[in-house]
Coordinates of C-alpha atoms in Angstrom, one line a residue:
Chain Y
M1 CA -2.3 0.3 -14.5
K2 CA -1.4 2.5 -12.0
I3 CA 2.3 3.9 -12.9
E4 CA 4.9 5.6 -10.3
L5 CA 8.5 6.4 -10.3
I6 CA 10.6 6.6 -7.1
N7 CA 13.9 8.2 -8.1
G8 CA 16.8 7.7 -5.4
V9 CA 15.1 5.4 -3.9
S10 CA 15.5 5.0 0.0
R11 CA 17.6 2.4 1.9
G12 CA 14.8 0.6 3.8
T13 CA 12.3 0.9 0.7
L14 CA 15.2 -1.0 -1.4
E15 CA 14.9 -3.6 1.4
I16 CA 11.0 -3.9 1.0
I17 CA 11.3 -4.2 -2.5
A18 CA 14.2 -6.6 -2.7
R19 CA 12.5 -8.7 0.0
K20 CA 9.7 -9.0 -2.3
I21 CA 11.2 -10.3 -5.4
S22 CA 12.4 -14.0 -5.7
D23 CA 15.2 -13.7 -8.6
R24 CA 18.3 -13.3 -6.4
T25 CA 20.4 -12.0 -9.1
I26 CA 18.3 -8.7 -9.3
T27 CA 17.8 -8.5 -5.7
D28 CA 21.6 -8.5 -5.0
R29 CA 22.2 -5.9 -7.9
I30 CA 19.3 -3.8 -6.2
L31 CA 20.6 -4.0 -3.0
Q32 CA 24.2 -3.0 -4.2
N33 CA 22.5 0.3 -5.2
E34 CA 23.2 -0.2 -9.0
F35 CA 20.2 1.0 -9.9
T36 CA 19.2 4.4 -9.3
A37 CA 15.5 4.5 -10.7
V38 CA 12.7 2.2 -9.8
G39 CA 9.3 2.2 -12.0
L40 CA 6.3 0.6 -10.4
C41 CA 3.4 -0.6 -12.7
Q42 CA 0.6 -2.5 -10.6
G43 CA -2.2 -4.7 -12.5
D44 CA -3.4 -8.0 -13.5
I45 CA -0.8 -10.4 -14.5
V46 CA -1.7 -10.1 -18.6
S47 CA -0.9 -6.0 -18.2
M48 CA 2.1 -6.7 -16.3
L49 CA 3.7 -9.2 -18.5
V50 CA 2.5 -6.9 -21.3
A51 CA 4.4 -3.7 -19.7
S52 CA 7.5 -5.7 -18.8
D53 CA 7.8 -6.8 -22.6
I54 CA 7.5 -3.0 -23.7
A55 CA 10.0 -1.6 -20.9
E56 CA 12.7 -4.1 -22.0
K57 CA 11.8 -3.6 -25.5
T58 CA 12.1 0.9 -24.9
S59 CA 15.0 1.0 -23.0
D60 CA 18.2 -0.3 -21.1
V61 CA 16.1 -1.5 -18.3
V62 CA 15.8 -4.9 -16.0
V63 CA 12.5 -6.2 -15.0
S64 CA 11.3 -8.0 -12.1
E65 CA 8.0 -9.1 -10.5
I66 CA 7.4 -7.5 -7.0
S67 CA 5.2 -9.4 -5.1
G68 CA 7.1 -12.3 -3.2
V69 CA 6.3 -16.1 -2.6
C70 CA 2.2 -16.0 -3.0
P71 CA 1.7 -14.2 -6.3
Q72 CA -2.2 -12.7 -7.0
H73 CA -4.1 -11.6 -9.8
I74 CA -3.3 -8.2 -8.5
T75 CA 0.7 -8.1 -9.1
C76 CA 3.3 -5.1 -9.6
L77 CA 6.1 -5.2 -11.8
G78 CA 9.6 -3.1 -10.7
I79 CA 11.5 -1.8 -13.9
F80 CA 15.3 -0.8 -12.6
G81 CA 17.5 1.6 -14.4
D82 CA 18.7 5.0 -14.6
V83 CA 16.2 7.4 -14.2
T84 CA 16.0 8.6 -17.7
S85 CA 15.9 5.0 -18.8
V86 CA 13.1 4.2 -16.5
E87 CA 11.4 7.2 -17.4
A88 CA 11.3 6.2 -21.0
S89 CA 9.7 3.1 -20.4
L90 CA 6.9 4.2 -18.5
A91 CA 6.2 6.7 -20.6
V92 CA 5.6 3.9 -23.5
I93 CA 3.5 1.7 -20.8
E94 CA 1.3 4.7 -20.1
S95 CA 0.7 5.6 -23.9
R96 CA 0.0 1.8 -24.8
L97 CA -1.9 0.6 -21.9
N98 CA -3.4 3.3 -20.3
K99 CA -4.7 5.3 -23.4
K100 CA -6.7 2.0 -24.7
Chain C
M1 CA -11.5 -13.2 -20.5
K2 CA -8.7 -11.0 -21.4
I3 CA -6.8 -12.0 -24.2
E4 CA -3.4 -10.9 -25.6
L5 CA -0.4 -11.8 -27.7
I6 CA 3.2 -11.2 -27.1
N7 CA 5.4 -11.7 -30.5
G8 CA 9.3 -11.7 -29.8
V9 CA 8.9 -12.0 -26.3
S10 CA 11.6 -10.3 -24.2
R11 CA 14.3 -12.1 -22.0
G12 CA 13.0 -10.5 -18.8
T13 CA 9.5 -11.2 -19.5
L14 CA 10.0 -14.5 -20.5
E15 CA 11.9 -15.0 -17.3
I16 CA 9.2 -13.6 -15.4
I17 CA 6.5 -15.7 -17.3
A18 CA 9.0 -19.3 -16.3
R19 CA 8.7 -18.4 -12.6
K20 CA 5.4 -18.3 -13.0
I21 CA 4.9 -21.9 -14.5
S22 CA 5.3 -25.0 -12.1
D23 CA 5.7 -27.6 -15.2
R24 CA 9.2 -27.6 -15.2
T25 CA 9.5 -29.3 -18.8
I26 CA 7.8 -26.3 -20.0
T27 CA 9.5 -23.6 -18.5
D28 CA 13.3 -25.2 -20.0
R29 CA 11.5 -24.9 -23.6
I30 CA 10.5 -21.3 -22.9
L31 CA 14.1 -20.3 -21.4
Q32 CA 15.8 -22.1 -24.7
N33 CA 13.6 -19.8 -26.5
E34 CA 12.0 -22.6 -28.6
F35 CA 8.9 -20.1 -28.6
T36 CA 8.4 -17.2 -30.9
A37 CA 5.2 -15.8 -29.3
V38 CA 3.1 -16.0 -26.3
G39 CA -0.9 -15.8 -26.1
L40 CA -2.2 -15.2 -22.5
C41 CA -5.8 -15.6 -21.4
Q42 CA -7.0 -14.5 -18.2
G43 CA -10.0 -15.3 -16.3
D44 CA -11.5 -17.8 -13.8
I45 CA -10.7 -21.3 -13.6
V46 CA -13.5 -22.8 -15.7
S47 CA -12.6 -20.5 -18.4
M48 CA -9.2 -21.0 -18.5
L49 CA -9.7 -24.7 -18.6
V50 CA -11.9 -24.8 -21.8
A51 CA -9.6 -22.2 -23.7
S52 CA -6.4 -24.2 -22.9
D53 CA -8.6 -27.0 -24.6
I54 CA -9.6 -24.9 -27.6
A55 CA -6.2 -24.2 -27.9
E56 CA -4.9 -27.2 -28.3
K57 CA -7.5 -28.7 -30.6
T58 CA -7.2 -25.5 -33.0
S59 CA -3.3 -25.1 -33.5
D60 CA 0.0 -26.7 -32.7
V61 CA 0.8 -25.1 -29.2
V62 CA 1.8 -26.0 -25.8
V63 CA -0.5 -24.7 -23.1
S64 CA 0.6 -24.2 -19.2
E65 CA -1.2 -22.3 -15.9
I66 CA 0.8 -18.9 -15.3
S67 CA 0.5 -18.4 -11.7
G68 CA 3.2 -19.5 -9.8
V69 CA 2.5 -21.9 -6.6
C70 CA -0.6 -20.5 -4.7
P71 CA -3.4 -20.7 -7.5
Q72 CA -6.4 -18.2 -7.4
H73 CA -9.7 -18.2 -8.7
I74 CA -8.3 -15.8 -11.3
T75 CA -5.8 -17.3 -13.2
C76 CA -3.6 -16.8 -16.5
L77 CA -3.2 -19.5 -19.6
G78 CA 0.0 -19.3 -21.4
I79 CA -0.2 -20.7 -25.2
F80 CA 3.2 -21.1 -26.7
G81 CA 4.2 -21.7 -30.1
D82 CA 4.7 -19.9 -33.2
V83 CA 2.8 -16.3 -33.8
T84 CA 0.6 -17.9 -36.4
S85 CA -0.3 -21.3 -34.4
V86 CA -0.8 -18.6 -30.9
E87 CA -3.1 -16.3 -33.1
A88 CA -5.2 -18.6 -34.6
S89 CA -6.2 -20.4 -31.1
L90 CA -6.5 -16.9 -29.8
A91 CA -8.6 -16.0 -32.4
V92 CA -11.1 -19.4 -31.6
I93 CA -11.1 -18.9 -27.7
E94 CA -11.8 -15.1 -28.8
S95 CA -15.0 -16.0 -30.7
R96 CA -16.0 -19.0 -28.3
L97 CA -15.7 -17.2 -24.9
N98 CA -16.1 -13.7 -25.4
K99 CA -19.0 -13.7 -27.9
K100 CA -21.4 -15.5 -25.4
Chain H
M1 CA -22.5 -21.5 -9.9
K2 CA -20.9 -21.5 -13.4
I3 CA -21.2 -25.1 -15.1
E4 CA -19.0 -26.3 -18.0
L5 CA -18.8 -29.8 -19.9
I6 CA -15.5 -30.8 -22.1
N7 CA -15.4 -34.0 -24.0
G8 CA -12.4 -35.5 -25.3
V9 CA -9.9 -33.3 -23.0
S10 CA -6.9 -32.3 -24.8
R11 CA -3.8 -33.8 -23.1
G12 CA -2.2 -30.5 -22.1
T13 CA -5.2 -29.3 -20.1
L14 CA -5.4 -32.9 -18.2
E15 CA -2.2 -32.0 -17.1
I16 CA -3.4 -28.6 -16.0
I17 CA -6.1 -30.1 -14.1
A18 CA -3.9 -32.9 -12.9
R19 CA -1.8 -30.3 -11.1
K20 CA -4.4 -28.8 -9.5
I21 CA -5.8 -31.8 -7.7
S22 CA -4.1 -33.3 -4.4
D23 CA -5.6 -36.5 -4.2
R24 CA -2.8 -38.3 -6.0
T25 CA -5.3 -41.4 -7.0
I26 CA -7.5 -39.5 -8.9
T27 CA -4.4 -37.5 -10.8
D28 CA -3.4 -41.0 -11.8
R29 CA -6.3 -42.3 -13.6
I30 CA -6.7 -38.8 -14.9
L31 CA -3.3 -38.8 -16.9
Q32 CA -3.7 -42.4 -18.0
N33 CA -7.1 -41.1 -19.8
E34 CA -9.1 -43.2 -17.9
F35 CA -12.0 -40.4 -18.1
T36 CA -13.4 -39.0 -21.6
A37 CA -15.2 -36.2 -20.1
V38 CA -15.3 -33.6 -17.4
G39 CA -17.3 -31.5 -15.6
L40 CA -16.8 -28.3 -14.1
C41 CA -18.5 -26.6 -11.5
Q42 CA -17.4 -23.5 -10.1
G43 CA -18.6 -21.6 -7.2
D44 CA -18.4 -21.2 -3.0
I45 CA -17.1 -23.8 -0.8
V46 CA -20.9 -24.8 0.0
S47 CA -22.0 -25.4 -3.3
M48 CA -19.3 -27.0 -4.5
L49 CA -19.4 -29.8 -1.7
V50 CA -23.4 -29.8 -2.3
A51 CA -22.7 -30.3 -6.2
S52 CA -20.3 -33.0 -5.6
D53 CA -23.0 -35.3 -3.5
I54 CA -25.5 -34.7 -6.1
A55 CA -23.2 -35.9 -8.9
E56 CA -22.0 -39.1 -6.7
K57 CA -25.7 -39.7 -6.4
T58 CA -26.7 -39.1 -9.7
S59 CA -24.5 -41.1 -11.9
D60 CA -21.1 -43.3 -12.0
V61 CA -18.5 -40.3 -11.7
V62 CA -15.8 -39.6 -9.6
V63 CA -15.3 -36.0 -8.1
S64 CA -12.4 -34.2 -7.0
E65 CA -11.6 -30.7 -6.0
I66 CA -9.6 -28.6 -9.0
S67 CA -7.6 -25.9 -6.8
G68 CA -4.5 -26.9 -5.7
V69 CA -2.3 -26.3 -2.4
C70 CA -4.2 -22.9 -1.5
P71 CA -8.0 -23.4 -1.3
Q72 CA -10.2 -20.2 -1.6
H73 CA -13.4 -19.1 -1.0
I74 CA -14.3 -19.7 -4.9
T75 CA -13.5 -23.2 -5.9
C76 CA -14.0 -25.3 -8.6
L77 CA -15.3 -28.9 -9.0
G78 CA -14.0 -31.6 -11.4
I79 CA -16.3 -34.2 -11.9
F80 CA -14.6 -37.2 -14.1
G81 CA -16.4 -40.2 -15.8
D82 CA -17.6 -40.8 -19.6
V83 CA -19.5 -37.6 -21.4
T84 CA -23.1 -39.4 -20.6
S85 CA -22.4 -39.9 -16.7
V86 CA -21.2 -36.5 -16.6
E87 CA -24.1 -34.6 -18.2
A88 CA -26.5 -36.5 -16.4
S89 CA -24.6 -35.4 -13.2
L90 CA -24.4 -31.6 -14.9
A91 CA -28.3 -31.4 -15.4
V92 CA -29.3 -32.4 -11.8
I93 CA -26.8 -29.9 -10.5
E94 CA -27.9 -27.3 -13.0
S95 CA -31.5 -27.9 -12.1
R96 CA -31.0 -28.0 -8.2
L97 CA -28.6 -25.1 -7.3
N98 CA -29.2 -22.5 -10.4
K99 CA -32.8 -22.9 -10.7
K100 CA -33.2 -21.8 -7.1
Chain G
M1 CA -24.5 -16.6 6.3
K2 CA -25.1 -19.7 4.0
I3 CA -26.3 -22.7 5.4
E4 CA -26.8 -25.9 3.8
L5 CA -27.9 -29.5 5.1
I6 CA -26.4 -32.9 3.6
N7 CA -27.9 -35.7 4.8
G8 CA -26.1 -39.3 3.9
V9 CA -23.3 -37.5 2.3
S10 CA -21.9 -39.4 -0.9
R11 CA -18.0 -41.0 -0.6
G12 CA -15.9 -38.3 -3.0
T13 CA -17.8 -35.6 -1.1
L14 CA -16.7 -36.8 2.7
E15 CA -12.9 -37.4 0.9
I16 CA -13.3 -33.9 -0.2
I17 CA -14.6 -32.3 3.2
A18 CA -12.0 -34.3 4.9
R19 CA -8.9 -32.8 2.7
K20 CA -9.8 -29.4 3.8
I21 CA -10.1 -30.2 7.8
S22 CA -6.9 -30.0 9.5
D23 CA -7.8 -31.6 12.7
R24 CA -6.9 -35.3 12.3
T25 CA -9.3 -36.6 14.7
I26 CA -12.1 -35.5 13.3
T27 CA -11.2 -36.3 9.5
D28 CA -10.8 -40.2 10.7
R29 CA -14.2 -39.8 12.5
I30 CA -15.3 -38.5 9.1
L31 CA -13.8 -40.9 6.6
Q32 CA -15.2 -44.0 9.2
N33 CA -18.4 -42.9 8.4
E34 CA -19.4 -42.0 12.1
F35 CA -21.7 -38.9 11.1
T36 CA -24.6 -39.6 8.8
A37 CA -25.0 -35.6 8.0
V38 CA -23.0 -32.6 7.9
G39 CA -24.4 -29.0 8.2
L40 CA -22.4 -26.1 6.4
C41 CA -22.3 -22.6 7.5
Q42 CA -20.3 -20.1 5.1
G43 CA -19.4 -16.7 6.6
D44 CA -16.8 -14.0 7.7
I45 CA -14.5 -15.6 10.6
V46 CA -16.7 -14.2 13.5
S47 CA -20.1 -15.5 12.1
M48 CA -18.1 -19.0 11.9
L49 CA -17.0 -18.8 15.4
V50 CA -20.2 -17.4 16.8
A51 CA -21.9 -20.1 14.9
S52 CA -19.5 -22.8 16.4
D53 CA -20.3 -22.0 19.0
I54 CA -24.1 -22.1 18.7
A55 CA -24.3 -25.7 17.6
E56 CA -22.3 -27.1 20.3
K57 CA -24.4 -25.7 22.8
T58 CA -27.7 -26.3 20.9
S59 CA -27.1 -30.1 20.3
D60 CA -24.4 -33.0 20.3
V61 CA -22.6 -32.3 17.3
V62 CA -18.7 -32.3 16.3
V63 CA -17.8 -28.8 14.7
S64 CA -14.6 -27.9 12.2
E65 CA -13.4 -25.3 10.3
I66 CA -13.6 -26.6 6.5
S67 CA -11.0 -24.5 4.9
G68 CA -7.6 -26.4 4.2
V69 CA -4.2 -25.1 4.7
C70 CA -4.6 -21.2 4.2
P71 CA -7.7 -19.8 5.7
Q72 CA -9.3 -16.7 4.2
H73 CA -11.5 -14.0 5.7
I74 CA -14.5 -16.2 4.0
T75 CA -14.5 -19.7 5.9
C76 CA -16.7 -22.7 6.1
L77 CA -18.0 -24.5 9.1
G78 CA -18.9 -28.3 9.5
I79 CA -21.5 -29.3 11.9
F80 CA -21.1 -33.1 12.0
G81 CA -23.6 -35.6 13.6
D82 CA -26.6 -37.6 13.1
V83 CA -29.7 -35.9 10.9
T84 CA -31.4 -34.5 13.9
S85 CA -28.8 -32.9 15.8
V86 CA -27.6 -31.3 13.0
E87 CA -30.7 -29.7 11.7
A88 CA -31.6 -28.7 15.4
S89 CA -28.1 -26.6 15.2
L90 CA -28.8 -25.0 11.9
A91 CA -32.4 -24.2 13.2
V92 CA -31.1 -21.8 15.9
I93 CA -27.9 -20.5 14.0
E94 CA -30.3 -19.6 11.2
S95 CA -32.7 -18.0 13.4
R96 CA -29.6 -16.0 15.3
L97 CA -27.3 -15.0 12.9
N98 CA -29.6 -14.4 9.7
K99 CA -32.6 -12.9 11.2
K100 CA -30.7 -10.0 12.5
Chain U
M1 CA -15.5 -3.4 12.6
K2 CA -17.5 -6.0 13.5
I3 CA -17.5 -7.1 16.8
E4 CA -19.1 -9.9 18.8
L5 CA -18.8 -11.4 22.3
I6 CA -19.0 -15.3 23.1
N7 CA -19.2 -15.9 26.9
G8 CA -18.9 -19.4 27.9
V9 CA -17.3 -20.4 24.7
S10 CA -17.8 -24.2 24.0
R11 CA -15.0 -26.5 23.5
G12 CA -14.9 -27.2 19.7
T13 CA -15.0 -23.3 19.1
L14 CA -11.8 -22.8 21.3
E15 CA -10.4 -25.3 19.6
I16 CA -10.9 -23.5 16.3
I17 CA -9.6 -20.4 17.6
A18 CA -6.5 -22.0 19.2
R19 CA -5.8 -23.5 15.7
K20 CA -6.0 -19.6 14.3
I21 CA -3.3 -18.6 16.6
S22 CA 0.3 -18.9 16.2
D23 CA 1.4 -17.6 19.7
R24 CA 1.9 -20.8 21.3
T25 CA 1.8 -19.0 25.1
I26 CA -1.7 -18.1 24.2
T27 CA -3.2 -21.1 22.7
D28 CA -2.0 -23.0 25.7
R29 CA -4.0 -20.7 28.1
I30 CA -7.0 -20.8 25.9
L31 CA -7.1 -24.8 25.8
Q32 CA -6.7 -25.0 29.7
N33 CA -9.7 -23.1 29.5
E34 CA -8.0 -20.0 31.3
F35 CA -10.2 -17.5 29.4
T36 CA -14.4 -17.5 30.1
A37 CA -15.1 -14.5 27.7
V38 CA -14.0 -13.8 24.1
G39 CA -14.3 -10.7 22.1
L40 CA -14.0 -10.7 18.0
C41 CA -13.2 -7.8 16.1
Q42 CA -12.8 -8.2 12.4
G43 CA -11.5 -5.5 10.2
D44 CA -8.5 -4.6 8.2
I45 CA -4.8 -4.8 9.4
V46 CA -5.0 -1.1 10.8
S47 CA -8.0 -1.1 12.2
M48 CA -7.0 -4.6 14.3
L49 CA -3.9 -3.1 15.6
V50 CA -5.9 0.0 16.6
A51 CA -8.4 -2.0 18.3
S52 CA -5.8 -4.6 19.8
D53 CA -4.2 -1.4 21.4
I54 CA -7.2 0.2 22.6
A55 CA -8.3 -3.4 24.1
E56 CA -5.3 -3.9 26.5
K57 CA -5.0 -0.1 27.5
T58 CA -8.6 -0.5 28.7
S59 CA -8.8 -3.8 30.9
D60 CA -6.6 -7.0 31.8
V61 CA -7.1 -8.8 28.8
V62 CA -5.0 -10.6 26.6
V63 CA -5.3 -10.0 22.9
S64 CA -4.3 -12.0 19.8
E65 CA -4.4 -11.9 15.8
I66 CA -7.3 -15.4 14.9
S67 CA -5.8 -16.0 11.7
G68 CA -3.6 -19.1 11.0
V69 CA -0.5 -19.3 8.9
C70 CA -1.6 -16.9 6.1
P71 CA -3.1 -13.3 6.7
Q72 CA -5.1 -11.8 4.6
H73 CA -5.8 -7.7 4.6
I74 CA -9.1 -9.0 6.4
T75 CA -8.1 -10.0 9.7
C76 CA -9.7 -11.1 13.0
L77 CA -8.6 -9.8 16.6
G78 CA -9.3 -12.3 19.5
I79 CA -9.8 -10.3 23.4
F80 CA -9.5 -12.8 25.7
G81 CA -10.3 -12.4 29.5
D82 CA -13.2 -12.6 32.0
V83 CA -16.4 -11.3 30.6
T84 CA -16.5 -8.2 32.3
S85 CA -13.2 -6.9 31.1
V86 CA -13.7 -8.0 27.6
E87 CA -17.1 -6.1 27.5
A88 CA -14.9 -3.1 28.9
S89 CA -12.8 -3.3 26.0
L90 CA -15.3 -4.1 23.1
A91 CA -17.0 -0.9 24.4
V92 CA -13.9 1.2 23.8
I93 CA -13.6 -0.4 20.8
E94 CA -17.0 0.1 19.5
S95 CA -16.8 3.7 20.5
R96 CA -13.7 4.9 19.3
L97 CA -13.6 2.7 15.7
N98 CA -17.4 2.6 14.7
K99 CA -18.6 6.0 15.8
K100 CA -16.4 8.0 13.3
Chain J
M1 CA -4.5 5.2 1.7
K2 CA -5.4 4.6 5.4
I3 CA -3.4 5.9 8.1
E4 CA -3.0 5.8 11.6
L5 CA -0.8 6.5 14.3
I6 CA -0.2 4.6 17.8
N7 CA 1.7 6.6 20.5
G8 CA 3.1 4.1 23.1
V9 CA 2.0 0.9 21.7
S10 CA 0.8 -1.7 24.1
R11 CA 2.8 -4.8 24.6
G12 CA 0.1 -7.3 22.9
T13 CA 0.2 -5.0 19.8
L14 CA 3.8 -4.8 19.7
E15 CA 3.8 -8.5 19.5
I16 CA 1.5 -9.1 17.0
I17 CA 3.2 -6.7 14.8
A18 CA 6.1 -8.2 15.1
R19 CA 4.6 -11.3 14.3
K20 CA 4.0 -9.7 10.8
I21 CA 7.1 -8.4 10.0
S22 CA 9.9 -10.7 8.1
D23 CA 13.0 -8.8 8.8
R24 CA 14.2 -9.9 12.2
T25 CA 16.7 -7.1 12.6
I26 CA 13.5 -4.8 13.0
T27 CA 11.1 -7.1 15.1
D28 CA 14.2 -7.2 17.3
R29 CA 14.2 -3.2 18.0
I30 CA 10.4 -3.4 18.5
L31 CA 10.4 -6.2 21.1
Q32 CA 12.9 -4.3 23.1
N33 CA 10.8 -1.2 23.3
E34 CA 13.2 0.8 21.0
F35 CA 10.7 2.5 19.4
T36 CA 7.6 4.7 20.9
A37 CA 5.2 5.1 18.1
V38 CA 4.0 3.4 15.2
G39 CA 2.8 4.9 11.9
L40 CA 0.5 2.4 10.0
C41 CA -0.2 3.1 6.3
Q42 CA -2.9 0.7 4.6
G43 CA -2.8 0.7 0.5
D44 CA -1.6 -1.1 -2.6
I45 CA 1.6 -2.5 -3.1
V46 CA 2.7 0.7 -5.3
S47 CA 1.3 3.4 -2.8
M48 CA 2.9 1.5 0.0
L49 CA 6.5 1.8 -1.3
V50 CA 6.1 5.2 -2.1
A51 CA 5.0 6.0 1.4
S52 CA 8.0 3.9 2.6
D53 CA 10.5 6.2 0.6
I54 CA 8.5 9.4 1.5
A55 CA 8.9 8.5 5.0
E56 CA 12.5 7.8 5.1
K57 CA 13.4 11.1 3.4
T58 CA 11.1 13.2 5.8
S59 CA 12.3 12.0 9.0
D60 CA 14.8 9.7 11.1
V61 CA 12.1 6.7 11.1
V62 CA 12.7 3.0 10.4
V63 CA 10.4 1.7 7.9
S64 CA 8.9 -2.6 7.0
E65 CA 6.1 -4.5 5.5
I66 CA 3.8 -5.5 8.1
S67 CA 1.9 -8.7 6.4
G68 CA 3.6 -11.5 6.9
V69 CA 4.5 -14.6 5.0
C70 CA 2.2 -14.3 2.3
P71 CA 1.9 -10.7 0.8
Q72 CA -1.5 -9.7 -1.4
H73 CA -2.2 -6.8 -3.2
I74 CA -3.3 -4.9 0.0
T75 CA -0.5 -4.3 2.4
C76 CA 0.6 -2.4 5.2
L77 CA 3.4 -0.3 6.1
G78 CA 4.6 0.5 9.5
I79 CA 6.8 3.4 9.9
F80 CA 8.5 2.9 13.8
G81 CA 10.1 6.1 15.9
D82 CA 9.7 8.7 18.4
V83 CA 6.2 10.0 18.2
T84 CA 7.6 13.8 16.6
S85 CA 9.5 11.7 13.4
V86 CA 6.7 9.5 13.0
E87 CA 3.7 12.1 13.1
A88 CA 6.2 14.2 10.5
S89 CA 6.5 11.4 8.1
L90 CA 2.8 10.3 8.0
A91 CA 2.0 14.3 7.6
V92 CA 3.8 14.3 4.4
I93 CA 2.5 10.9 3.1
E94 CA -1.0 12.2 3.9
S95 CA -0.3 15.3 2.1
R96 CA 1.1 13.9 -0.9
L97 CA -1.0 10.2 -1.3
N98 CA -4.5 11.5 -0.2
K99 CA -4.6 14.7 -1.5
K100 CA -4.2 13.5 -5.2

């Protein structure tokens, strides 16, 4: 699973991300700059779902699939929140899924 | 076939799963927290259908494809129920499909 | 070509299969439990079409592509009928396409 | 390029083929049993277009892409006609594209 | 990048090409036999865009993506014109992109 | 990550690019020749999002995903601006993402 953290995400990047999320509640919050950081986790569907579950159980973050209308077997999870919360979630995902 | 069990699935993860299932009867039951565990089985279409058949014949679970609008040759099966039932189904799928 | 036979297909599995077939005449017959067995043949489009032709010329079965709205270069053929007819078709497909 | 010839194509197979062709004029002729044979050529888009051009310049056949709504980089060409014409086209395609 | 030239393109092949182009202005000109030759360049999106730019700067040709409704990461560029112009463009694309 | 710069992009190429961008504000600016150069970065979704963030934080450019309606796990980022700005962004992307 490929994991990246972007802090203070640039405006055009937020718009690209928002276009690839189908949950309008979350895209509205993204476009209103509610989140200062985003964690990205790319992998197969099973890993993405497990990572999503870990993130929400680890810290105060919002999770959403970043892939748009036509999901593939490789998908990308977005983890949104402040940088401390996102980092905490990514650390647990890293240790659980990439250390196997 | 890749197999994972998530127990006490977090809310955002349930919503990602529900968005990737086309059978509204099942997504309604998922969003009403009727199931406490989900088993995930990822593989080609033939393996996914065989696993689905094994799961329903093994224990009291509900099965559904998790992949959204545009299915690929790699797909993901969701097996929903209480944790004991889901674990029993996953054990038989593991022994039949991954021991070959 | 990957070949599997499921006999006495479970209900949820039938519903997953029916969702992945675009010919409504065949899905109706599937959902009314008209067929007791299903043969599954997964491969490229050319192999799938050759297998379909072999199946219909071998025994009294109904054939349909199992892949839903967005076909890929890997597709899956469903062969529906009683278990004797489906087994006969699968045996000829196996000997013609997998023995090359 | 993978090449196959089916002679006296079975009814269900013709219907699977017809569902995967977007040119209604050709699907009507297929479903009215106008063609007794079909040649199948599977490969990348460039090879498929070159094969299509060779087929029409070689014998009295009708060509169409067999892939449905969502074309991929691997596609399949159908060459329709009587068995002598289709065989003649396939022979030239074989010698030009697979002998390189 | 895979490169092919078809001169005096057959009618059915022109129709397959026209179905895979979304710019109606260009498909009209193709179907009215305005172009006597077509060059085909298949590769990833970046290479296809660079080849398109080279073709238009090299000779009097019309460029269009040949891939239909649902573009993939492998796509195909069509270069339309008389055979001399298309050959000139393909020669420069060949020397710039395949000699690296 | 594959990176290319096209300066003084040809008209047909601009139109191919514009058809593959879903943000109408950006396609309008492209078709009005507002940008003299385009940078192309092709890779997985995570790399594309990181590159987009780097580009906007590096120089005065506009970013957009170039992939059309049906995004894949391989996607392409377009970075639009004058040639100096685009070159500056590509240099930083190159050093951050391809030097790892």
